PDB file of C-alpha atoms and ligand atoms in Angstrom:
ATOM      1  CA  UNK A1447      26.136   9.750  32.632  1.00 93.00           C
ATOM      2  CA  UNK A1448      29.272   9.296  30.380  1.00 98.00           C
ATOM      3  CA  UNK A1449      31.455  12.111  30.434  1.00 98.00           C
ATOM      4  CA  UNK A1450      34.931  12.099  28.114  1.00 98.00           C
ATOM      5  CA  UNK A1451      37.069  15.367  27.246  1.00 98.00           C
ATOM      6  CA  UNK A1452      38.984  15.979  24.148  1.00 98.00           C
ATOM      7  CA  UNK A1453      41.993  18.954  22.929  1.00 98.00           C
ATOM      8  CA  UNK A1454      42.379  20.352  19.562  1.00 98.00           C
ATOM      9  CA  UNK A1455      45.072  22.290  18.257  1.00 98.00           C
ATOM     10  CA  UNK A1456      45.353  24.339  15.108  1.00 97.00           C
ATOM     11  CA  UNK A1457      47.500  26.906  13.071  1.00 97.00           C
ATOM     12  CA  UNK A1458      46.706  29.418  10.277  1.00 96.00           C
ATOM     13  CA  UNK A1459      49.437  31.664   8.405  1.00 97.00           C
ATOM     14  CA  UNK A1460      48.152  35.158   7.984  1.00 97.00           C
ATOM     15  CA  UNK A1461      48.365  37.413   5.147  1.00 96.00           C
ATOM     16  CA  UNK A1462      47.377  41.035   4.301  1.00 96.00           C
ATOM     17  CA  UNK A1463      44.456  41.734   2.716  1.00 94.00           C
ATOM     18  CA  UNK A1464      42.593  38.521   3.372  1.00 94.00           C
ATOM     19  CA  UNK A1465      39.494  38.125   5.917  1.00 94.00           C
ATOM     20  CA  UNK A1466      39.626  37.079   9.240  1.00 97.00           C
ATOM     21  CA  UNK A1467      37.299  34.738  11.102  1.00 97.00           C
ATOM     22  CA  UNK A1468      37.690  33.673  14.546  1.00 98.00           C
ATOM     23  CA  UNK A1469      35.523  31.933  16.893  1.00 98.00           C
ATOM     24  CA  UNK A1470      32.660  32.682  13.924  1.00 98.00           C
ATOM     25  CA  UNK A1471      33.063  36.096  13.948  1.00 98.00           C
ATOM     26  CA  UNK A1472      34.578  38.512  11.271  1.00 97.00           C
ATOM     27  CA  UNK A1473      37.179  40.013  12.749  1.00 97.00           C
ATOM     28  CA  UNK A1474      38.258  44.202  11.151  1.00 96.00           C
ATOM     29  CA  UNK A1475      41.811  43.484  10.514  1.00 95.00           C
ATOM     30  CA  UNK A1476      44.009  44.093   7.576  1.00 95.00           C
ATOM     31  CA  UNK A1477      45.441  40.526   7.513  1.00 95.00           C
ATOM     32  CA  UNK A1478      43.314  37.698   7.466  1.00 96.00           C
ATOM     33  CA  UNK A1479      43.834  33.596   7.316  1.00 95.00           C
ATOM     34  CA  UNK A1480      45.078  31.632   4.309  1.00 91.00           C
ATOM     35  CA  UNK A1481      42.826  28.816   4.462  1.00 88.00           C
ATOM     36  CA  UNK A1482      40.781  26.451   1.938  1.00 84.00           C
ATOM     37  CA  UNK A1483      37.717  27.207   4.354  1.00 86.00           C
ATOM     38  CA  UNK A1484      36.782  30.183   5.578  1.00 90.00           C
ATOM     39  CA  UNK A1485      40.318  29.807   7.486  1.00 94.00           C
ATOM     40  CA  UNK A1486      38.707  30.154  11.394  1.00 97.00           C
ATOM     41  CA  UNK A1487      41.740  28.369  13.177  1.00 97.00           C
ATOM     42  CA  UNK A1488      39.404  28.423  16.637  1.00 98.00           C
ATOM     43  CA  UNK A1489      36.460  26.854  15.262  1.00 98.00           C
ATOM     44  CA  UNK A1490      38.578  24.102  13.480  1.00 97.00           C
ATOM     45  CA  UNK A1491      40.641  23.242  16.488  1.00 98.00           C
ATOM     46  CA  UNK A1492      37.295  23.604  18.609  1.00 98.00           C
ATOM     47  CA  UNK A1493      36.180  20.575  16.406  1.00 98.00           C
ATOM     48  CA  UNK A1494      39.046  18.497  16.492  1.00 98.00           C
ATOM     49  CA  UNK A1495      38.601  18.473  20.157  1.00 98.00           C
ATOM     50  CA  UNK A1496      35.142  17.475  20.047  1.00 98.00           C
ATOM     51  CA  UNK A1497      35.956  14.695  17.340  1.00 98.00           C
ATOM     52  CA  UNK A1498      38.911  14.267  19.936  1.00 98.00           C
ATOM     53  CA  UNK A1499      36.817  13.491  22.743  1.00 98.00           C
ATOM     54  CA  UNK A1500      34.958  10.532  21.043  1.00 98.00           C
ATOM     55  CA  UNK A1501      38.640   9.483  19.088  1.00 97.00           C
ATOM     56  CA  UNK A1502      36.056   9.981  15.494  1.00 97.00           C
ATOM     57  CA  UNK A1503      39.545  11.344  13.719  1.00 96.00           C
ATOM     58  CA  UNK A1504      39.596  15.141  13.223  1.00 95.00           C
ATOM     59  CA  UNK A1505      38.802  17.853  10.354  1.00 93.00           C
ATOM     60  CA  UNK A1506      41.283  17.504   7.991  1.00 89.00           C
ATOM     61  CA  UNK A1507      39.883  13.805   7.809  1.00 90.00           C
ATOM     62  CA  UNK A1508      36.284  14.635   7.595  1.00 90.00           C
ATOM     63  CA  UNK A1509      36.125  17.763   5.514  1.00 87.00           C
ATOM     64  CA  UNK A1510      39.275  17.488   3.283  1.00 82.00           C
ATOM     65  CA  UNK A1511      41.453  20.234   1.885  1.00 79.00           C
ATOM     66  CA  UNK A1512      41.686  18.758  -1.728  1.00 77.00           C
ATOM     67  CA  UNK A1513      37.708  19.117  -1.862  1.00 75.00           C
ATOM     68  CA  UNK A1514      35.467  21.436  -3.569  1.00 79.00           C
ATOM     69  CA  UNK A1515      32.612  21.122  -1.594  1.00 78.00           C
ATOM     70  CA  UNK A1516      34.695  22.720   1.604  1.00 79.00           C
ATOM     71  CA  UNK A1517      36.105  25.708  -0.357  1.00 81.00           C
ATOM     72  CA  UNK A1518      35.854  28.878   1.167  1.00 81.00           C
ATOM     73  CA  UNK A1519      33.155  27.324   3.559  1.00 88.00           C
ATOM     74  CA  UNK A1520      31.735  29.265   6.469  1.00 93.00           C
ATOM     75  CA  UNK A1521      33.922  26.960   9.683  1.00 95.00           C
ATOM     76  CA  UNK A1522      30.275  27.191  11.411  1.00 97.00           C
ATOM     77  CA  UNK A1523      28.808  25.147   9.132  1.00 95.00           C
ATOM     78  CA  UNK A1524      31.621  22.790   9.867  1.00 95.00           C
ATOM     79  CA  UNK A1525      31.226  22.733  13.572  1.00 97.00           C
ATOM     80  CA  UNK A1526      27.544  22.310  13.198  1.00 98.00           C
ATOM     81  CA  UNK A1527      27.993  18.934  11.321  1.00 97.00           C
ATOM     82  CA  UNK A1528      30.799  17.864  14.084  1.00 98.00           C
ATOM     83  CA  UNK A1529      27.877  18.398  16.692  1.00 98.00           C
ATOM     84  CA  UNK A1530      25.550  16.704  14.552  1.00 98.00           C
ATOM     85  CA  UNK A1531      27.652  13.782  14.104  1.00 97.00           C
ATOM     86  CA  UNK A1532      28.230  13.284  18.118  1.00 98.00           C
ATOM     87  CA  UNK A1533      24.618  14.163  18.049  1.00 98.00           C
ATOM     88  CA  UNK A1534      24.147  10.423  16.339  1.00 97.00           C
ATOM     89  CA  UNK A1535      25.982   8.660  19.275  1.00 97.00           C
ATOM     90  CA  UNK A1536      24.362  10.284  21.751  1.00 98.00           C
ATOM     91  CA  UNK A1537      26.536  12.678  23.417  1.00 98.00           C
ATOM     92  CA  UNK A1538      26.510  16.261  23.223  1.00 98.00           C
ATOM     93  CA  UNK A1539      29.086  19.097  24.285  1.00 98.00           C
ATOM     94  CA  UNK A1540      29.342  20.008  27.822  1.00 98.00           C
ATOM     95  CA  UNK A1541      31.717  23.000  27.856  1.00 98.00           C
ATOM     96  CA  UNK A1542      34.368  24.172  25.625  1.00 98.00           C
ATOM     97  CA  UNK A1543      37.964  26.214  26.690  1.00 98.00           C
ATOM     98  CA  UNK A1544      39.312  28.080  23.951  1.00 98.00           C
ATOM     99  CA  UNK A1545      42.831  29.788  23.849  1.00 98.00           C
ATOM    100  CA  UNK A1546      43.608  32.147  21.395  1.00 98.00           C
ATOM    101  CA  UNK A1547      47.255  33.526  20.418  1.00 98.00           C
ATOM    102  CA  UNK A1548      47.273  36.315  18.683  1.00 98.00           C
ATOM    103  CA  UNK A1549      49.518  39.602  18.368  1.00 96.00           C
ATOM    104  CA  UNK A1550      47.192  41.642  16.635  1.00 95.00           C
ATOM    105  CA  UNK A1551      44.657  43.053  16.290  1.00 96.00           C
ATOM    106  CA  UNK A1552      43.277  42.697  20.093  1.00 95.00           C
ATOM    107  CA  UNK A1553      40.021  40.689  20.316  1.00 97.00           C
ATOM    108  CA  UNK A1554      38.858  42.046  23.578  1.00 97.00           C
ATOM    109  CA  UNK A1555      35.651  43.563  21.735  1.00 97.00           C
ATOM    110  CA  UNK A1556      35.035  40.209  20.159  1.00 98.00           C
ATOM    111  CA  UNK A1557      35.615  37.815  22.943  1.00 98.00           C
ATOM    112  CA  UNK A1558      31.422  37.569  23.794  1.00 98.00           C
ATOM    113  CA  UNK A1559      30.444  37.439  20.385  1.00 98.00           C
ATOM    114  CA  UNK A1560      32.783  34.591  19.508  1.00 98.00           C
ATOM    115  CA  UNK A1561      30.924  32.616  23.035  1.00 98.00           C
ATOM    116  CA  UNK A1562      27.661  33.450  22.039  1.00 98.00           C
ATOM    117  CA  UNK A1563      28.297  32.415  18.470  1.00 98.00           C
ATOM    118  CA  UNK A1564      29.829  29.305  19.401  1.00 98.00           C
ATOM    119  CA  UNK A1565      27.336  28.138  21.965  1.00 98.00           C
ATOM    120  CA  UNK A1566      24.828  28.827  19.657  1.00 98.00           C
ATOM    121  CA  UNK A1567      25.677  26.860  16.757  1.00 98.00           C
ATOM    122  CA  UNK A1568      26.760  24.052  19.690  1.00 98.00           C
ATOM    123  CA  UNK A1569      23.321  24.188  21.147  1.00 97.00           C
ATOM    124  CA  UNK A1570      24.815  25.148  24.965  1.00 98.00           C
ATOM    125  CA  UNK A1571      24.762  27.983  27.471  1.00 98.00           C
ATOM    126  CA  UNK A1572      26.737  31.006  26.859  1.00 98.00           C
ATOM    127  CA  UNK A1573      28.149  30.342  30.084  1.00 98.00           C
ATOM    128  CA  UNK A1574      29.663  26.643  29.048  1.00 98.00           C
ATOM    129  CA  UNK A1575      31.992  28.815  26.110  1.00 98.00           C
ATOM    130  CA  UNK A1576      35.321  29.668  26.931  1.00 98.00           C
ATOM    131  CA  UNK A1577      37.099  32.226  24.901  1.00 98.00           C
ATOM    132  CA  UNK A1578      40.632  33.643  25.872  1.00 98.00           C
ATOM    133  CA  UNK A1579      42.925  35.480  24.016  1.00 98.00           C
ATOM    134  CA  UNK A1580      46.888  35.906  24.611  1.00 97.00           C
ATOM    135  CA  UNK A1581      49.877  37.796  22.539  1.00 96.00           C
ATOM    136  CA  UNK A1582      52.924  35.746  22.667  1.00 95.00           C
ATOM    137  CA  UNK A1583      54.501  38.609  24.347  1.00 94.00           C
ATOM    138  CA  UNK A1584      56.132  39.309  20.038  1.00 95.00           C
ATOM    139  CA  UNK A1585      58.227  36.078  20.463  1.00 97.00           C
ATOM    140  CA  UNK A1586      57.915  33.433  17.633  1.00 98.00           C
ATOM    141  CA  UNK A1587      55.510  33.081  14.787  1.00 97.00           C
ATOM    142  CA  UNK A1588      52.615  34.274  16.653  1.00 97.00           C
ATOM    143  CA  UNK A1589      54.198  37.373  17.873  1.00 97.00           C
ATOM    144  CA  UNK A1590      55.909  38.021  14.430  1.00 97.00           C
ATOM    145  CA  UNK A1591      52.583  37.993  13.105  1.00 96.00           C
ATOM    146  CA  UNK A1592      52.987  35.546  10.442  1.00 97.00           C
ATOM    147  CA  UNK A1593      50.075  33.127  12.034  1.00 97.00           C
ATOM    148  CA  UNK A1594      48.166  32.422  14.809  1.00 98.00           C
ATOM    149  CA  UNK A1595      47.740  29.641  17.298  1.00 98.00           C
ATOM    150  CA  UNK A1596      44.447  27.757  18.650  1.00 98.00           C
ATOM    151  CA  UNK A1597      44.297  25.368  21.887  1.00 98.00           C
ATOM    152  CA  UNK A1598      40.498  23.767  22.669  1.00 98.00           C
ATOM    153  CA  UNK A1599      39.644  21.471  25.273  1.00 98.00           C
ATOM    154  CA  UNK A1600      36.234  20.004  25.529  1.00 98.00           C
ATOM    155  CA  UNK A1601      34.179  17.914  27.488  1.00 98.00           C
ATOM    156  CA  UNK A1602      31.296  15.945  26.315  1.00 98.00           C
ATOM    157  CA  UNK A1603      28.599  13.672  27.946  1.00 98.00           C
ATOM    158  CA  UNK A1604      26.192  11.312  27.301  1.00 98.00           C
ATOM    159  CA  UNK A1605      23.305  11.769  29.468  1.00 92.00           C
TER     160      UNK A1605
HETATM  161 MG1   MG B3060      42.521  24.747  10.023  1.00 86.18          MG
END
């Protein structure tokens, strides 16, 4: 067995009156992400460290901004094709650590449904998804609430 990990990182600026996504779930918030996609800063840094992992570039690369075809597109969709693609070569996702930093609103509630959303479009056990949330404690960006903040680490194997 072949076994490689990868990290992904990944900002979105929020703004009022826009939806939020996170970890494939829609958040209830008044401020949402400005994004070209559906804006879901975990699930795009969640596949830049699976594209990470096997050094296959990362999102921006593979979906692009300046395209139509990825406007306003559900980030699930996107994470599906990343697993397909690793899929092709024979590995799949082991586990997945995500860190979320967020001041508001809290995402206690949603922490299961983001790891059972994830693992399910990633074909793994609930218990292989990772989902952690953290304020900045109101210092910076984050805690100024002008964005939020995504770390992923990954491992994948090839049996
Ligand atoms: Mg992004």
């Amino acid at each position: 067995m072949e076994l490689r990990i990868g990290n992904g990182y990944d900002v979105h600026a929020l703004e009022e009156g826009l939806p939020m996504w996170l970890g494939g779930v829609n958040i209830p918030s008044a401020i949402g992400f400005v994004a070209h996609s559906d804006g879901d800063v975990a699930i795009h840094a969640l596949c830049d460290a699976i594209l990470g992992a096997l050094a296959l570039g990362d999102i921006g690369h593979l979906f692009p901004d300046t395209s139509d075809e990825w406007r306003g597109i559900d980030s699930k969709i996107l994470l599906a094709k990343v697993v397909a693609l690793i899929a092709e070569r024979g590995w799949r996702v082991g586990n997945a650590d995500i860190t979320i930093a967020l001041q508001l609103p809290k995402l206690a509630p949603y922490i299961l449904t983001m790891r059972e959303t994830l693992a399910r479009v990633m074909g793994v056990p609930v218990d292989a998804v990772s989902v952690k949330a953290t304020t900045t404690e109101r210092l910076g960006f984050v805690g100024r609430g002008e964005g939020c903040e995504v770390w992923a680490s990954v491992s994948v194997i090839k049996p």
